[in-house]
mmCIF file of the C-alpha atoms, coordinates in Angstrom:
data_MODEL
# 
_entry.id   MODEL 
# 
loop_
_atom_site.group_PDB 
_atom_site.id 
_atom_site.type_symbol 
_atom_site.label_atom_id 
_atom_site.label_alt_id 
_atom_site.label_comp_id 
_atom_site.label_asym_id 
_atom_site.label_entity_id 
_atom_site.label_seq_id 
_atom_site.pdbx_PDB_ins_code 
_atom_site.Cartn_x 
_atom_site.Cartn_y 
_atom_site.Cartn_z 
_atom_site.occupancy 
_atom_site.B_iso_or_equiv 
_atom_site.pdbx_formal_charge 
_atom_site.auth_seq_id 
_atom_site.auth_comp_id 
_atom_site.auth_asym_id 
_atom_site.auth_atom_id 
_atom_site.pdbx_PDB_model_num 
ATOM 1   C CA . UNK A 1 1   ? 106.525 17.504 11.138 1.00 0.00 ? 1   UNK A CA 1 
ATOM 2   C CA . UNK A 1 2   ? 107.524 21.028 13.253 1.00 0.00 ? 2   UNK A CA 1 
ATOM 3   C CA . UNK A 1 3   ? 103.571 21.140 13.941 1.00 0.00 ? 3   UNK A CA 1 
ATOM 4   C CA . UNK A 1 4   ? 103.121 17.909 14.813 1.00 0.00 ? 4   UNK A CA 1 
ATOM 5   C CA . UNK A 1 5   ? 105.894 18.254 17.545 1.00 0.00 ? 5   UNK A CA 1 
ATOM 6   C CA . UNK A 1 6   ? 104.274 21.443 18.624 1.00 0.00 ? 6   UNK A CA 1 
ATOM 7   C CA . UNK A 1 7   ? 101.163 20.137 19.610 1.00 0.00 ? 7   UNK A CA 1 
ATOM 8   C CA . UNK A 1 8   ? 102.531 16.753 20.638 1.00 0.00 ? 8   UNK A CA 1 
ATOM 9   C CA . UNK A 1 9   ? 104.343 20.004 23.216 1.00 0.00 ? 9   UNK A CA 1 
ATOM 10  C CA . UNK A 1 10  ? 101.768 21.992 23.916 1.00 0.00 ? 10  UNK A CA 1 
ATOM 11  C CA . UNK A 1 11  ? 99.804  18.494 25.115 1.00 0.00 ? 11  UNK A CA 1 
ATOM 12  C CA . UNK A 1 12  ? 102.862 18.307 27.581 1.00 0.00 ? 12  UNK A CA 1 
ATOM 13  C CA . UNK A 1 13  ? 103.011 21.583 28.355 1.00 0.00 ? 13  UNK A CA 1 
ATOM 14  C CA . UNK A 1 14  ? 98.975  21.332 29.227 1.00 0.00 ? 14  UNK A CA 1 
ATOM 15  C CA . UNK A 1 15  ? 99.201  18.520 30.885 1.00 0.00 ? 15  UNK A CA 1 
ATOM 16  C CA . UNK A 1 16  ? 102.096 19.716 33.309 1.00 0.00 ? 16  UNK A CA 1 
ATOM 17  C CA . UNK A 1 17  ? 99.544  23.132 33.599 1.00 0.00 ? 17  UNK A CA 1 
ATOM 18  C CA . UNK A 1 18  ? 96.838  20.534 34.943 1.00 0.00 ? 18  UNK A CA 1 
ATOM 19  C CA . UNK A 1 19  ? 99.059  18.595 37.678 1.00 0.00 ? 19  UNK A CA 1 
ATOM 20  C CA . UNK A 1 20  ? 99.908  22.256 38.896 1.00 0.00 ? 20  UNK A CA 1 
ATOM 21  C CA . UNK A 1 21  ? 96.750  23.561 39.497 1.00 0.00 ? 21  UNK A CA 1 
ATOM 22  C CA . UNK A 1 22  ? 94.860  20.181 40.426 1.00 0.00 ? 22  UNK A CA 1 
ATOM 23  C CA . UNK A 1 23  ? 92.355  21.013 38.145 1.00 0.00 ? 23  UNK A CA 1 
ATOM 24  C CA . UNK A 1 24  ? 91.723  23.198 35.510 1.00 0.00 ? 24  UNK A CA 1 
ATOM 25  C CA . UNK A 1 25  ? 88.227  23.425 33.751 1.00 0.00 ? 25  UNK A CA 1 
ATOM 26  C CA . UNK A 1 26  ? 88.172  22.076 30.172 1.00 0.00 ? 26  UNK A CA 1 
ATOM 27  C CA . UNK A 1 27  ? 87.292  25.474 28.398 1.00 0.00 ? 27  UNK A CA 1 
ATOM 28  C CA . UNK A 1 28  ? 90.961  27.118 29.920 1.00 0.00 ? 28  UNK A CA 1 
ATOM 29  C CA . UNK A 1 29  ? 92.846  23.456 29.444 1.00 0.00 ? 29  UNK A CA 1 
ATOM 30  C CA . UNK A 1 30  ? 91.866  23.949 25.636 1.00 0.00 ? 30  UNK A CA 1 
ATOM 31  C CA . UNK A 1 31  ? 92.805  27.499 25.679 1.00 0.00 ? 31  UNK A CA 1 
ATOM 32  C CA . UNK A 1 32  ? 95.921  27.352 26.775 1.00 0.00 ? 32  UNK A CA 1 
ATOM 33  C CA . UNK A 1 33  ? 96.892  23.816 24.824 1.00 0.00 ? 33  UNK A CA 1 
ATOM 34  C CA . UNK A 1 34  ? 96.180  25.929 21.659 1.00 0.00 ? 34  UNK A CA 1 
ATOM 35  C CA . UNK A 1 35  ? 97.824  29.111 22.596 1.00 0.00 ? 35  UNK A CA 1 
ATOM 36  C CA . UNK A 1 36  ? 100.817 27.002 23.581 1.00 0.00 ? 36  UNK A CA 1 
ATOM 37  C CA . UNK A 1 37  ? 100.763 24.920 20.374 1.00 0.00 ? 37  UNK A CA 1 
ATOM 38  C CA . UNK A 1 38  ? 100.252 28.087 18.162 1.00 0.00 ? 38  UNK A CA 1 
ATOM 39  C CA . UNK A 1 39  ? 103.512 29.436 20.474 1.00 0.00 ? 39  UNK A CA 1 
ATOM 40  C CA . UNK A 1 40  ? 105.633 26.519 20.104 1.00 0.00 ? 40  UNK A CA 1 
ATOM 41  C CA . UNK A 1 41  ? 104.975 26.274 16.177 1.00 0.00 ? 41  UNK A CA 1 
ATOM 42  C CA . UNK A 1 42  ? 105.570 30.202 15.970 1.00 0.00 ? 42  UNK A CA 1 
ATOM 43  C CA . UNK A 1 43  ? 109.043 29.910 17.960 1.00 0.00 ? 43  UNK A CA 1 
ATOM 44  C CA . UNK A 1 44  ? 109.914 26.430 16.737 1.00 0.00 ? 44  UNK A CA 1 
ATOM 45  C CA . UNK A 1 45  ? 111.331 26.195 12.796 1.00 0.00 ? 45  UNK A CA 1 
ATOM 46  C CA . UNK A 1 46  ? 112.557 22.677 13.653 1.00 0.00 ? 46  UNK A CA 1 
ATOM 47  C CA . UNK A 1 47  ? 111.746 19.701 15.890 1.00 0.00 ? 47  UNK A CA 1 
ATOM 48  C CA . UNK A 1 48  ? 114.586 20.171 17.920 1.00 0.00 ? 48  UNK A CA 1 
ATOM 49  C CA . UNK A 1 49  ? 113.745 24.272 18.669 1.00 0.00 ? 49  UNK A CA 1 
ATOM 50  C CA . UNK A 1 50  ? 110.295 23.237 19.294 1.00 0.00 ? 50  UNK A CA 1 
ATOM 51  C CA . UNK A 1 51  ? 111.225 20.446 21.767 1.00 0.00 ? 51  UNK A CA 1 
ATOM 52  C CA . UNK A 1 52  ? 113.768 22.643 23.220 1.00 0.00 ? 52  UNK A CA 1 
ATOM 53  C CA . UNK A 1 53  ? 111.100 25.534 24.052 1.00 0.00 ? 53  UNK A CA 1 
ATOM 54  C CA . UNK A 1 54  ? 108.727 22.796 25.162 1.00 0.00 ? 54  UNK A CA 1 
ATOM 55  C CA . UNK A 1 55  ? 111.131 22.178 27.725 1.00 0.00 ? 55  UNK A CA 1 
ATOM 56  C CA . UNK A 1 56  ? 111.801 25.457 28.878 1.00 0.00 ? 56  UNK A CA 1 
ATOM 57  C CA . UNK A 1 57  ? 108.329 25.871 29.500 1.00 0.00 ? 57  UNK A CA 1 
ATOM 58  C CA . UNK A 1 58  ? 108.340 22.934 31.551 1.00 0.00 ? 58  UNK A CA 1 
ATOM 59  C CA . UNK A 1 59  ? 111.272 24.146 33.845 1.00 0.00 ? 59  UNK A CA 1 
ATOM 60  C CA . UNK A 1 60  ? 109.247 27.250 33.989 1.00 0.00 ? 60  UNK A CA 1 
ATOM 61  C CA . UNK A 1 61  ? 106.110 25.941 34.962 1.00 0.00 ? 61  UNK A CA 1 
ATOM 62  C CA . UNK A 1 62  ? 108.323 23.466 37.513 1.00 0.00 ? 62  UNK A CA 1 
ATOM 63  C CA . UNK A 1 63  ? 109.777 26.854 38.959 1.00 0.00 ? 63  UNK A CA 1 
ATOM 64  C CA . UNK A 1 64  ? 106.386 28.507 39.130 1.00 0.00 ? 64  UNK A CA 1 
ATOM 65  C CA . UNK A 1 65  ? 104.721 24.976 41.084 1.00 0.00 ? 65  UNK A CA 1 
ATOM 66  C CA . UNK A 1 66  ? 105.980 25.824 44.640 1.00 0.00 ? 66  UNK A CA 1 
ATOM 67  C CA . UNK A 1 67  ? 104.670 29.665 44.467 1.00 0.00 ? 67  UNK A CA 1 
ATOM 68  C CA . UNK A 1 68  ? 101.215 28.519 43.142 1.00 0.00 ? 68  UNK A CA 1 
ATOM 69  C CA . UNK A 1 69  ? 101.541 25.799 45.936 1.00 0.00 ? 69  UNK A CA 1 
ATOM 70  C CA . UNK A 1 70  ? 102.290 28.365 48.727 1.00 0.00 ? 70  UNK A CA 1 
ATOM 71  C CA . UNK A 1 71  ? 99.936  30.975 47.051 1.00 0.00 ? 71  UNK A CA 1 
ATOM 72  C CA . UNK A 1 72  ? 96.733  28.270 46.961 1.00 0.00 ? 72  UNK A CA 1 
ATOM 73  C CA . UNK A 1 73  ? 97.383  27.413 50.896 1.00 0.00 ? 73  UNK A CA 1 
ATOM 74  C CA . UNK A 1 74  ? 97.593  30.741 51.862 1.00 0.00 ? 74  UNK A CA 1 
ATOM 75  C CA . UNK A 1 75  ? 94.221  31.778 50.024 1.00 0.00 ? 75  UNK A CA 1 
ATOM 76  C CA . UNK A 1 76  ? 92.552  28.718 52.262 1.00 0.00 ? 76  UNK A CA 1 
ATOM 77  C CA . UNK A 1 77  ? 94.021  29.404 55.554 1.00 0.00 ? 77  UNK A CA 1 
ATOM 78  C CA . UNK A 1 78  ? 96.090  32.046 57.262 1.00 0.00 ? 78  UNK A CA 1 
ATOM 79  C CA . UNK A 1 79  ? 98.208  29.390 59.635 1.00 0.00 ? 79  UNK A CA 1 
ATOM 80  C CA . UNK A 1 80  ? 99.296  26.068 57.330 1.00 0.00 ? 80  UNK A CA 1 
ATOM 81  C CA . UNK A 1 81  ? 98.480  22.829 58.953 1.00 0.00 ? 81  UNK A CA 1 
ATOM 82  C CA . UNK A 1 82  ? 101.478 20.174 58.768 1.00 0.00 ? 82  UNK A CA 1 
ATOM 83  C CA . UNK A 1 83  ? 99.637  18.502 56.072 1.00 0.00 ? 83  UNK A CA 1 
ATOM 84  C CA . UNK A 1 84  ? 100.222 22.120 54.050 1.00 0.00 ? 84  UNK A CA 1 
ATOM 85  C CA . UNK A 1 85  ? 103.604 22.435 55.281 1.00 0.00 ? 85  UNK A CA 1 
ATOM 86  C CA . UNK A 1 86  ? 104.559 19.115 54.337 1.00 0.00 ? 86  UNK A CA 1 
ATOM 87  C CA . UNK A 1 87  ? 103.084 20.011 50.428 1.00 0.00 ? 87  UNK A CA 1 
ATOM 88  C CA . UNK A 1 88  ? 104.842 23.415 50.245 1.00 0.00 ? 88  UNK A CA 1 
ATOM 89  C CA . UNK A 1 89  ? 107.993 21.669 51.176 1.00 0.00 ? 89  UNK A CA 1 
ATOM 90  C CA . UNK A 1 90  ? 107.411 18.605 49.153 1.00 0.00 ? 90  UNK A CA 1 
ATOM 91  C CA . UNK A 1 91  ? 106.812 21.410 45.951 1.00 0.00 ? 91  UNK A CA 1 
ATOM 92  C CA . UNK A 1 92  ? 109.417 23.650 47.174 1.00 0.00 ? 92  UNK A CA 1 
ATOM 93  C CA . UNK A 1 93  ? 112.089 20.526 46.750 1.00 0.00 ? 93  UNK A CA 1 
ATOM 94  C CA . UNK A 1 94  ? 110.859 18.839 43.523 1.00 0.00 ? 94  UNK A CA 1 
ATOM 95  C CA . UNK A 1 95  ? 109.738 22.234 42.096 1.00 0.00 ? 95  UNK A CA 1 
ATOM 96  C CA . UNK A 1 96  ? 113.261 23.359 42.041 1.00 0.00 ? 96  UNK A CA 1 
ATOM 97  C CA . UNK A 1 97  ? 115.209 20.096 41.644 1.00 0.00 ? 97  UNK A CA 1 
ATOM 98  C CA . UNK A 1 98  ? 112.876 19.662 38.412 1.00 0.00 ? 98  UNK A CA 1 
ATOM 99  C CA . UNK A 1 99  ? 112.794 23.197 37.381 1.00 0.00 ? 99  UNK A CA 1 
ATOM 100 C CA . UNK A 1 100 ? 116.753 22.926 37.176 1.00 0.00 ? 100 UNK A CA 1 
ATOM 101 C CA . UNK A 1 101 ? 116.651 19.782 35.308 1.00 0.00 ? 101 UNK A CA 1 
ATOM 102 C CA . UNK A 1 102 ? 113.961 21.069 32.315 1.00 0.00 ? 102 UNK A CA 1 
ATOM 103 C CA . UNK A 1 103 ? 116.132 24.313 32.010 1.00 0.00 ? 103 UNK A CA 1 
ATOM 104 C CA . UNK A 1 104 ? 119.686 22.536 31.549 1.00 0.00 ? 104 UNK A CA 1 
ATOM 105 C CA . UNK A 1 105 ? 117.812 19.773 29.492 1.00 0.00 ? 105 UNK A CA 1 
ATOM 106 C CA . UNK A 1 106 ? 116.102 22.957 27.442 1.00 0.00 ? 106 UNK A CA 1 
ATOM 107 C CA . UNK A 1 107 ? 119.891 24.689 27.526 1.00 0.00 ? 107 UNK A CA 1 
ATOM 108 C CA . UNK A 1 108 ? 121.545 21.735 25.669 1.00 0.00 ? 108 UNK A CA 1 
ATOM 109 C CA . UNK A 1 109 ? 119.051 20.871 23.306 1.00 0.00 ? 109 UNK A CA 1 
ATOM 110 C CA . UNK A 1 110 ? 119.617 24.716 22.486 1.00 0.00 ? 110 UNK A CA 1 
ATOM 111 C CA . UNK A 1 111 ? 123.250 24.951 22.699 1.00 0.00 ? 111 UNK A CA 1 
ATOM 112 C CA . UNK A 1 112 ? 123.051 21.378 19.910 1.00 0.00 ? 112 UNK A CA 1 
ATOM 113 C CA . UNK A 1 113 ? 120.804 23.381 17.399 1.00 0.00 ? 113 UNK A CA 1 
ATOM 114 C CA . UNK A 1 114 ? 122.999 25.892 17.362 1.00 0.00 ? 114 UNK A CA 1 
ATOM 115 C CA . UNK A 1 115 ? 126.087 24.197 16.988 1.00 0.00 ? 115 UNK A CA 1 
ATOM 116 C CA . UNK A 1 116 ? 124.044 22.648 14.195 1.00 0.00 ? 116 UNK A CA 1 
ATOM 117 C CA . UNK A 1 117 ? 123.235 25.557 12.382 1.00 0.00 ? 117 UNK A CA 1 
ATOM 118 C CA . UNK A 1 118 ? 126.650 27.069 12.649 1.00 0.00 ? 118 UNK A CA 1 
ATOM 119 C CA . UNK A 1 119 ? 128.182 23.735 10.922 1.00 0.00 ? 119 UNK A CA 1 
ATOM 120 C CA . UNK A 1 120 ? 125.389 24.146 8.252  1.00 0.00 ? 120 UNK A CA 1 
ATOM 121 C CA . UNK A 1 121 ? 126.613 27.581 7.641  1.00 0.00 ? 121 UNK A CA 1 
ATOM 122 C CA . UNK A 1 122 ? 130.346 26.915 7.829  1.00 0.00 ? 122 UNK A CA 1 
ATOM 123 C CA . UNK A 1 123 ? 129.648 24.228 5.120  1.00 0.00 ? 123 UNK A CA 1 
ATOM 124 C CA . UNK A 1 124 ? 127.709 26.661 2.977  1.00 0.00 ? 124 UNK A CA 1 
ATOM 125 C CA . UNK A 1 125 ? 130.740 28.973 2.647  1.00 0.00 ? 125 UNK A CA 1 
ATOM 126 C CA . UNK A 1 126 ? 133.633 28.523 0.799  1.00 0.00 ? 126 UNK A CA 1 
ATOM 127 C CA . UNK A 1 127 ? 136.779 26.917 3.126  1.00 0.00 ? 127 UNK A CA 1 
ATOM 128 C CA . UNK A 1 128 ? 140.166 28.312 3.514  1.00 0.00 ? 128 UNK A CA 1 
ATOM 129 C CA . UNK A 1 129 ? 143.243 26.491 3.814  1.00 0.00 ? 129 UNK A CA 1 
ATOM 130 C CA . UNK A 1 130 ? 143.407 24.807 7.456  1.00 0.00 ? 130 UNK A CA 1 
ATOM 131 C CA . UNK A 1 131 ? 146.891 24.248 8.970  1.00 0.00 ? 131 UNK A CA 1 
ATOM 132 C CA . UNK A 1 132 ? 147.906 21.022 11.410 1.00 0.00 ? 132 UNK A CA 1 
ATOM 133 C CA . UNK A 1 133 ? 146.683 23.297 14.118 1.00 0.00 ? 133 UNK A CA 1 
ATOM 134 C CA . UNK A 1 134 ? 143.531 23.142 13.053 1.00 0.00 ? 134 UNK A CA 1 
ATOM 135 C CA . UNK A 1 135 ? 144.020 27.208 11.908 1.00 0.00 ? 135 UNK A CA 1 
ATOM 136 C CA . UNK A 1 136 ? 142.566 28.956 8.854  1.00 0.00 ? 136 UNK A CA 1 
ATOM 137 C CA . UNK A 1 137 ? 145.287 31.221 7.377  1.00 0.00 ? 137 UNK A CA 1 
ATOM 138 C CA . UNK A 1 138 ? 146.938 32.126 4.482  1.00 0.00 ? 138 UNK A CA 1 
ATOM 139 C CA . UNK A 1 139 ? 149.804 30.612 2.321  1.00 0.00 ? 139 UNK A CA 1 
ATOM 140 C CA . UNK A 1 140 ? 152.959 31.572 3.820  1.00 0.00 ? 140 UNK A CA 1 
ATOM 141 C CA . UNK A 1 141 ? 155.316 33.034 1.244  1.00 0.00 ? 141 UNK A CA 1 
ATOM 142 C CA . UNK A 1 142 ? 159.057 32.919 1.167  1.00 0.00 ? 142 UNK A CA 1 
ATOM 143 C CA . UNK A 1 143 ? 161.152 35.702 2.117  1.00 0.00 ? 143 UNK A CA 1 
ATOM 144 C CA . UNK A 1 144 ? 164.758 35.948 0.030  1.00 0.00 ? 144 UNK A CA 1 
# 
């Protein structure tokens, strides 16, 4: 299921690759869908890790969009029109507002798989005695 998930990822990951370039010839689109799928299944031992890397990549590849953007106008021209203007601030604004989203979104999904394996490995090991406090300690004795 963990591979599945990975390339079902790596297709995302691809396909956000593609709308940030424009276009990207098939031989480097299938390239980089398999190095991201090998990647994802490497990193991922569970469907949540592997969706939670997927979308670190994508806040990545958000953050990275309004670079590329200024980088590919700036290889055409040396002075922007307001056309190119107009797309460096149009990626400079969703580039970051997205780029923010992915990584919190990639953060949680984190932080929950954590807190998941913790309580898998707090119920593997044999409890102690929890006061009303919520408190592990031991049995008070009586002093005479």
């Amino acid at each position: 299921m963990t591979r599945l998930n990975a390339v079902l990822g790596s297709i995302v990951v691809t396909v956000g690759f593609w709308l940030m370039w424009g276009e990207l010839p098939p031989l480097v689109t299938t390239v980089l869908a398999l190095g991201i799928a090998s990647l994802l299944s490497w990193l991922g031992t569970t469907v949540a890790t592997v969706w939670a890397w997927t979308t670190l990549l994508l806040g990545v590849e958000s953050l990275a969009w309004p670079v590329t953007t200024m980088v590919r106008i700036r290889m055409e021209t040396a002075e922007p029109s307001d056309q190119q203007m107009g797309d460096m601030l149009t990626s400079v604004l969703f580039g970051l507002f997205s780029a923010i989203f992915w990584m919190t979104f990639s953060y949680g999904i984190f932080k929950l798989t954590r807190r998941g394996e913790a309580e898998g490995q707090a119920s593997a090991t044999p409890s102690r005695e929890v006061d009303a406090g919520g408190r592990a300690g031991r049995k008070k004795r009586k002093r005479r």
